[in-house]
């Protein structure tokens, strides 16, 4: 058997055929659960696995692929328990299988991980639009210095070139470990996996993205909405000195929006003092202000103009204020906010057998931290 499978057929071609079967099996579960994204390259063997996307089917085929026959004649529950136990023995070095062959639990984890990443990327959380993404290598603080402008000047009589002063922008990003657990009970193991493993793994991916979002907005909510304290200034992210906070709160309107845009454009380089003329790109509002924001931005937009604003709405803002709104520059050009991930920008899964509950546990991990990188390119109005 290679890429296609007959209903009820067994795997006889070793680890390569097992990998092909496992890929088709995983895609069949994802398809049946209705969570495959558009354009997903589904394995051609899926069409031969109708009605065979349960753990028992996977366990039987896995046993056949590694030459174990003691499962025959056993109740379904025993087959699954034996597959999990043998997987554990293989992981502990107590039993050998062909090199490169996945364990039964490893195959399940691969399916769960695919569903996890579908959930992770399926929902467009606000943090993805307002934060720059950076990678750090470990849990130690990583400096995130923003270089000042290189200053050019006319050459003197001796054609000497002046060196630009050192940057005064310096913040630190330090990833923090985050984790959660979801379980697959013995009952779920015996039943169709669509409601157990696949859907729960997808939800875990969505939860990871939502957790990042919560952490970003919790940072913005510090000091009653003034945000975190920046190392470079010793002041909160939003303050009147650095032109990042309205002196008096005002409801979102043409007048207050114009004042916010002006303030962002007048923010200066830390060394040269030059007005940076940053063009804001994102109007971040709580749901209570969404309708007003969309009307204003729609009326203000000019087709094809690169300075057009776009509206971002997040309910997390409502916890601090139902009226405050924030203006942000494009995070890829003038980032004020970032999320630092350690080594990878995606969550990962680990699995183990829980002897107390007689089920499988899946631990989701994500190492990250939000960080305010600079006050330039952001502005907050407390609203009214």
Coordinates of N, CA and C in Angstrom, one line a residue, residues 217 221 284-290 313-325 380:
X217 N -2.8 43.2 25.8 CA -3.7 44.2 26.3 C -3.6 44.4 27.8
X221 N -2.9 47.9 29.7 CA -3.8 48.4 30.7 C -3.0 48.8 32.0
X284 N -7.2 51.9 17.1 CA -7.6 50.8 17.9 C -8.6 51.3 18.9
X285 N -9.8 50.7 18.9 CA -10.9 51.1 19.8 C -11.6 50.0 20.5
X286 N -12.3 50.3 21.6 CA -13.1 49.2 22.2 C -14.4 49.1 21.5
X287 N -15.2 48.1 21.7 CA -16.5 47.9 20.9 C -17.4 49.1 21.1
X288 N -17.4 49.7 22.2 CA -18.3 50.8 22.5 C -18.1 52.0 21.5
X289 N -16.9 52.1 20.9 CA -16.6 53.2 20.0 C -16.5 52.7 18.6
X290 N -16.7 51.4 18.3 CA -16.5 50.9 17.0 C -17.3 51.6 15.9
X313 N -10.6 46.6 16.4 CA -11.5 46.6 17.6 C -11.2 45.4 18.5
X314 N -11.1 45.7 19.8 CA -10.8 44.6 20.7 C -11.5 44.8 22.0
X315 N -12.2 43.8 22.4 CA -13.0 43.8 23.7 C -12.2 44.0 24.9
X316 N -10.9 43.6 24.8 CA -10.0 43.7 26.0 C -9.9 45.1 26.4
X317 N -10.0 46.1 25.5 CA -9.9 47.5 25.9 C -11.0 47.9 26.8
X318 N -12.1 47.3 26.7 CA -13.3 47.7 27.4 C -13.1 47.5 28.9
X319 N -12.2 46.6 29.3 CA -12.0 46.4 30.7 C -11.3 47.6 31.4
X320 N -10.5 48.3 30.6 CA -9.9 49.5 31.2 C -10.7 50.8 31.0
X321 N -11.3 50.9 29.8 CA -12.1 52.1 29.5 C -13.0 51.8 28.3
X322 N -14.2 52.2 28.4 CA -15.2 52.0 27.2 C -15.1 53.1 26.3
X323 N -14.3 54.2 26.6 CA -14.2 55.3 25.7 C -12.8 55.6 25.2
X324 N -11.8 55.1 25.8 CA -10.4 55.4 25.4 C -10.1 54.8 24.1
X325 N -9.3 55.4 23.3 CA -8.9 54.9 22.0 C -7.4 55.2 21.7
X380 N -2.5 57.8 22.8 CA -3.8 57.4 23.5 C -4.6 58.6 23.9

